[in-house]
Coordinates of C-alpha atoms in Angstrom, one line a residue:
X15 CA 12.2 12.2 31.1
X16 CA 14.5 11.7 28.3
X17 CA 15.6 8.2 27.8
X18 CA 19.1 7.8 26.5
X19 CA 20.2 5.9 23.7
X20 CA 23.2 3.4 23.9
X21 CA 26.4 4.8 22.8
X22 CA 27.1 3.7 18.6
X23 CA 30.5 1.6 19.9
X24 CA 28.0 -1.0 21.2
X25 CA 27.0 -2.1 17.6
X26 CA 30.8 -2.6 17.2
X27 CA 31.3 -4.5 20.3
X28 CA 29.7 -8.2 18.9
X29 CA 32.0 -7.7 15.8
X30 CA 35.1 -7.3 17.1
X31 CA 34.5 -10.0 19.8
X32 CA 33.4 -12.3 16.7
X33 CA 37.0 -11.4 15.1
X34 CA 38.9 -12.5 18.6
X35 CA 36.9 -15.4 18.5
X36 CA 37.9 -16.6 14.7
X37 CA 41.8 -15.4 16.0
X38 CA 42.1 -17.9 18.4
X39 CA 40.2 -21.1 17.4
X40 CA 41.9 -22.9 14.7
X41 CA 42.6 -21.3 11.2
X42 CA 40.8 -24.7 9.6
X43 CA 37.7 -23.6 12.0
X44 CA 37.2 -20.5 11.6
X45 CA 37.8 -20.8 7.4
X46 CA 34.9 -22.8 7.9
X47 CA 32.3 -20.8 9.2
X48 CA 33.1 -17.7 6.9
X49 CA 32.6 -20.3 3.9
X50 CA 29.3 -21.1 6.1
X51 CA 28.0 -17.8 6.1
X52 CA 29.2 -16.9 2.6
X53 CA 27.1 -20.1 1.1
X54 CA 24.3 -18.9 3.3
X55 CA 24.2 -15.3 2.0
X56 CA 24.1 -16.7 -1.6
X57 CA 21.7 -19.3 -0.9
X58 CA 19.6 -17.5 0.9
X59 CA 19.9 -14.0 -0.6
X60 CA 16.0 -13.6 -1.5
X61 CA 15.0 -15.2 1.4
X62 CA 17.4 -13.3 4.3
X63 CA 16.0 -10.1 5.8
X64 CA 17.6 -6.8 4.8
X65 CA 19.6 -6.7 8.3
X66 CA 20.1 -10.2 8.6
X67 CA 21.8 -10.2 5.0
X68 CA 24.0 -7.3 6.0
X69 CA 25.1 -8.4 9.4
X70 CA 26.5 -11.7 7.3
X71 CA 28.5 -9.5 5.3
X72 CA 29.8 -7.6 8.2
X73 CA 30.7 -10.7 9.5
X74 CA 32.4 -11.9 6.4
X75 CA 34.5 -8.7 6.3
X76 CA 35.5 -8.6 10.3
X77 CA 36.2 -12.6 10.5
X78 CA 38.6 -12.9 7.8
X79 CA 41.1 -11.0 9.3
X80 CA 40.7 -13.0 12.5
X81 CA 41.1 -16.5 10.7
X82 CA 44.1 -15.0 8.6
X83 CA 45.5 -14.0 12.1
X84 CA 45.0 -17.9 13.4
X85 CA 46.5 -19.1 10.4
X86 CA 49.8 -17.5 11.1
X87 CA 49.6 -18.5 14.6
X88 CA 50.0 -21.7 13.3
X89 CA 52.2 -21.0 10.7
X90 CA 54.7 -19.9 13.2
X91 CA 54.4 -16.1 13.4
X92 CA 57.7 -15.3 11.5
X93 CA 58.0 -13.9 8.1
X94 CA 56.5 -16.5 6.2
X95 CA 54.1 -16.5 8.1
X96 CA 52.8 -13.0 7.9
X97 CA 53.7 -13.1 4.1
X98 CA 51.3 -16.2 3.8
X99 CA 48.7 -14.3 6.1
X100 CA 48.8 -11.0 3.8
X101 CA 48.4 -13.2 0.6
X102 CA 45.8 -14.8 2.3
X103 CA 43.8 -11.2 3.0
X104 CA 44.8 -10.1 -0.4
X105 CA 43.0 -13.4 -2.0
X106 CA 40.2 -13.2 0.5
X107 CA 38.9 -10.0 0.3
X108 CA 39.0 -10.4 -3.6
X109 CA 36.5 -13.2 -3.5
X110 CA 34.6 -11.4 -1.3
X111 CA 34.8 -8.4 -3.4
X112 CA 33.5 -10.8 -6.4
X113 CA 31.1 -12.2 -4.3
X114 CA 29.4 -8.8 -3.1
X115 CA 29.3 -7.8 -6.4
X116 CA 27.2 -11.0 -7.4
X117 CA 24.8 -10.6 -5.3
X118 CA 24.5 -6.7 -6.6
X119 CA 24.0 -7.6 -9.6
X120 CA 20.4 -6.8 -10.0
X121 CA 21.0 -3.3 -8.9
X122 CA 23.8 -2.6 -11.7
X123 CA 21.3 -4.7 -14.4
X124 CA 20.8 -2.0 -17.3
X125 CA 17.8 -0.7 -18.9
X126 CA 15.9 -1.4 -21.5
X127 CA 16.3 1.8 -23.1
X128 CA 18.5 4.5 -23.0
X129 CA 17.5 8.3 -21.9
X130 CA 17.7 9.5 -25.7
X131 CA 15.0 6.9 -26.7
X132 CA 12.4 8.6 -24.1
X133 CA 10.4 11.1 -26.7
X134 CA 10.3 8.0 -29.3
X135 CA 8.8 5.9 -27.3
X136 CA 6.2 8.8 -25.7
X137 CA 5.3 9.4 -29.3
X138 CA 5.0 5.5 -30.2
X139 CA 1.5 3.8 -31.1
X140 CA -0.3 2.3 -28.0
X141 CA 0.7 -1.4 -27.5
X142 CA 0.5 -3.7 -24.4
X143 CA -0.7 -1.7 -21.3
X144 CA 2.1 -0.9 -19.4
X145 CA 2.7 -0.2 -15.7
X146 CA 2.2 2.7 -14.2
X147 CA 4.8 4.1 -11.5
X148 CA 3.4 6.1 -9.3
X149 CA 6.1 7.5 -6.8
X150 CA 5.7 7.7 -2.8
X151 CA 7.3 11.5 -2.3
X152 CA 10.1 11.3 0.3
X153 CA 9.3 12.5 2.9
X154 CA 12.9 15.0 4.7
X155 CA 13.4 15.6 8.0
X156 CA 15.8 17.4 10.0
X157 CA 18.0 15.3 11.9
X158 CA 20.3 17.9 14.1
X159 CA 17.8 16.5 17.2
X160 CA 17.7 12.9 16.3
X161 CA 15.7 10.7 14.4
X162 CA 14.2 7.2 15.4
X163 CA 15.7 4.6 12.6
X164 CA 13.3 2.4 10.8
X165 CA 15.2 -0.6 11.2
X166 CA 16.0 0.5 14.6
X167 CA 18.2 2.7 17.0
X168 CA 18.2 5.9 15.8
X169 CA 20.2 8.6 13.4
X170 CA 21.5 11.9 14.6
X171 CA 23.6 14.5 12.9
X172 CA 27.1 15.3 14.7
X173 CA 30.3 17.4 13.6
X174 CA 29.5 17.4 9.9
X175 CA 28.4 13.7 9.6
X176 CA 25.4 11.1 10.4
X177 CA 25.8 9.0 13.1
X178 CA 23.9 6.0 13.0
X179 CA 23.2 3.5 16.6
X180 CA 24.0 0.2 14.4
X181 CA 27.4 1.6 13.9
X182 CA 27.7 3.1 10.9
X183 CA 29.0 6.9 10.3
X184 CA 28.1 8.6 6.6
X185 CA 30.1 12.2 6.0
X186 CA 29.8 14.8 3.6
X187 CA 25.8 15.1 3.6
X188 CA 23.9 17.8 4.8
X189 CA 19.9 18.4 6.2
X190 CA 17.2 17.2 5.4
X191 CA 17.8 13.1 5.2
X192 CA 14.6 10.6 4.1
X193 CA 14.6 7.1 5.2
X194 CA 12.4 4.9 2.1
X195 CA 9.0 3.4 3.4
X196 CA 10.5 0.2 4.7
X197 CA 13.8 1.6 6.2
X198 CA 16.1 0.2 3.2
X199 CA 17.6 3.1 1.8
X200 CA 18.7 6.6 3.6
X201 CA 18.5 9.7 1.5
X202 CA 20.3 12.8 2.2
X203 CA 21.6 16.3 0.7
X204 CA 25.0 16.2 -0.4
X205 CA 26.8 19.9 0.9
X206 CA 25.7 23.1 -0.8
X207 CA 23.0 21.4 -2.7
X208 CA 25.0 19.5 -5.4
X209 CA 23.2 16.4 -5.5
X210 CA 21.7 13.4 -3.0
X211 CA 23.7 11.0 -1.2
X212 CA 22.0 7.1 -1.1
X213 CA 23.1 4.5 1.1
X214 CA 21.6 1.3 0.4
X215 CA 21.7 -0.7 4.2
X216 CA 20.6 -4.5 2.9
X217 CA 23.5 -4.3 0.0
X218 CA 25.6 -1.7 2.4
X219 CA 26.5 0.7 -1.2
X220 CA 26.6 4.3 -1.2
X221 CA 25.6 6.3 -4.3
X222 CA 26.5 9.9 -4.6
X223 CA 24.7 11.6 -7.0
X224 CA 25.8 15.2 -7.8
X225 CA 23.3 17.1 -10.0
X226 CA 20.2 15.1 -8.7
X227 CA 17.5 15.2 -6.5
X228 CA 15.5 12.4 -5.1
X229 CA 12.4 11.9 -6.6
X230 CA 10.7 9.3 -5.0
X231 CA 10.0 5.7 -3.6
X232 CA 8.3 2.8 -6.0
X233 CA 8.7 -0.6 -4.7
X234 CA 11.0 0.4 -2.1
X235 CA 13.5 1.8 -5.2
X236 CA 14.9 5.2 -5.4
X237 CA 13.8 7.4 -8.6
X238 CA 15.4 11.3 -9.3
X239 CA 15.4 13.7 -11.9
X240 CA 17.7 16.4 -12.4
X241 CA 15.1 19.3 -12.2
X242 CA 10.9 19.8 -12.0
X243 CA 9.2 18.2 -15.1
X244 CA 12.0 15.5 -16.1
X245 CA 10.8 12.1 -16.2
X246 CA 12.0 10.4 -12.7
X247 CA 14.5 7.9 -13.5
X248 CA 15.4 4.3 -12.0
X249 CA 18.8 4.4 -9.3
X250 CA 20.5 1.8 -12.1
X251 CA 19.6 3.9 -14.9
X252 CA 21.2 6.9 -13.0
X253 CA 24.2 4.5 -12.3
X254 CA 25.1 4.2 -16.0
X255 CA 25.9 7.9 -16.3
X256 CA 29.5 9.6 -15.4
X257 CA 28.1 11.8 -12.0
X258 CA 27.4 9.1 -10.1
X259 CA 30.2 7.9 -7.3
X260 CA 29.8 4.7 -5.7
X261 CA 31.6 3.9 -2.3

C-alpha cells in the first residue's frame, strides 16, 4: 500500500498563520520578536541547525509584513498610514537583505589564488604538506517518481519544476537531481544540458551555473569543472566568474 504524502501547502500553513499572528498583536510586539529571532540567527549562526537557521529566516521574511500591517492599524489605516507602512517594508527588508548577506559571507569569501595561477603553483617546489581533497561523486537520480528528502518530506518533479514537501518550488531544471551527503545542497541539470542549478537550503541561495557540471562533495561543499580533466573548483571560486546567476 502506498502511503501518501501531505500536500506542499501544509509547510506554508505555520507561516502564514505566524504572519496573522504578528498582524494583530501590537506593532511594538511583534517588532520585537523579529529583532528576537534576527539576534538569534546571528548569535547563533554556527551553532543553529541547517533547518532551524532557515525556518528563522523564513520567519523574518513572512513576519515583517505582518508587523508593518499592525503598525498601520495603529497608525489609523489612512494614507499616512500605508505610506509609513510601505517605508517601513522598504527599510525592513533592506536590513534584512544586509543582514542575509552577513551571514553569507563565508560563502562569497574569495580565493587565495586565481584560476590563471593553477600551472605555477603545480610546477612550484614542494613546501608545507597540503590537504588533499578528495571528492564524494554525486550521486543523480531521477526524480519523475519521487524522491525521499534528506532533511525530510520528499522531492518530486511536476510540470517542468521540483516540488519540494517543505514548501519550496525550483523551475527551470531538468533530470537527474543529487542531494549532497548531509541533505544541505540539491543539485540538478539546468534544461538542455547548459549547466547545474545549486540551491543551498541552510543559506536558502540558488546558483545557476551555465557551462558546469557538478563535480563533487568535500566537506559538504560543492566542487565542478567545466569538462573531464579540469581541476574541480570550489562553488566561491566559480562565483567570481561572469556565468554564474544567483537568485
Amino acid at each position: 500500500m502506498v502511503r501518501r504524502r501531505p500536500p506542499a501547502w501544509r509547510a506554508v500553513l505555520p507561516l502564514a498563520a505566524w504572519l496573522i499572528l504578528l498582524a494583530l498583536l501590537p506593532w511594538w510586539l511583534g517588532l520585537s520578536l523579529l529583532l528576537a529571532l534576527a539576534i538569534a540567527v546571528t548569535v547563533l549562526q554556527r551553532r543553529l541547525a541547517d533547518e532551524d537557521a532557515a525556518l528563522i529566516r523564513r520567519a523574518l521574511r513572512w513576519g515583517l509584513p505582518g508587523m508593518l500591517f499592525a503598525l498601520q492599524r495603529t497608525l489609523g489605516g489612512d494614507a499616512f498610514a500605508w505610506g509609513a507602512a510601505l517605508l517601513g517594508a522598504l527599510a525592513g527588508y533592506t536590513m534584512l537583505a544586509g543582514l542575509e548577506a552577513w551571514l553569507d559571507r563565508e560563502l562569497r569569501r574569495a580565493p587565495a589564488a586565481p584560476f590563471a595561477e593553477w600551472p605555477e603553483l603545480a610546477m612550484a617546489p614542494i613546501g608545507p604538506a597540503a590537504e588533499i581533497i578528495e571528492l564524494q561523486p554525486p550521486a543523480w537520480q531521477l526524480a519523475t517518481g519521487g524522491l525521499p528528502d534528506p532533511l525530510g518530506g520528499g522531492v518530486a518533479h511536476r510540470d517542468g519544476a521540483y516540488v519540494f514537501e517543505i514548501g519550496e518550488r525550483i523551475a527551470g531544471a531538468d533530470a537527474p537531481v543529487a542531494f549532497s551527503p548531509g541533505g544541505r545542497w540539491f543539485a540538478a541539470q539546468l534544461r538542455h544540458g547548459r549547466g547545474v542549478l545549486l540551491w543551498d537550503r541552510q543559506r536558502e541561495r540558488q546558483h545557476r551555473l551555465r557551462g558546469w557540471r557538478l563535480d563533487g562533495w568535500y566537506r559538504e561543499q560543492p566542487y565542478l569543472v567545466r569538462r573531464d580533466g579540469d581541476m574541480p573548483l570550489a562553488l566561491a571560486t566559480v562565483l567570481g566568474g561572469d556565468d554564474a546567476d544567483e537568485t
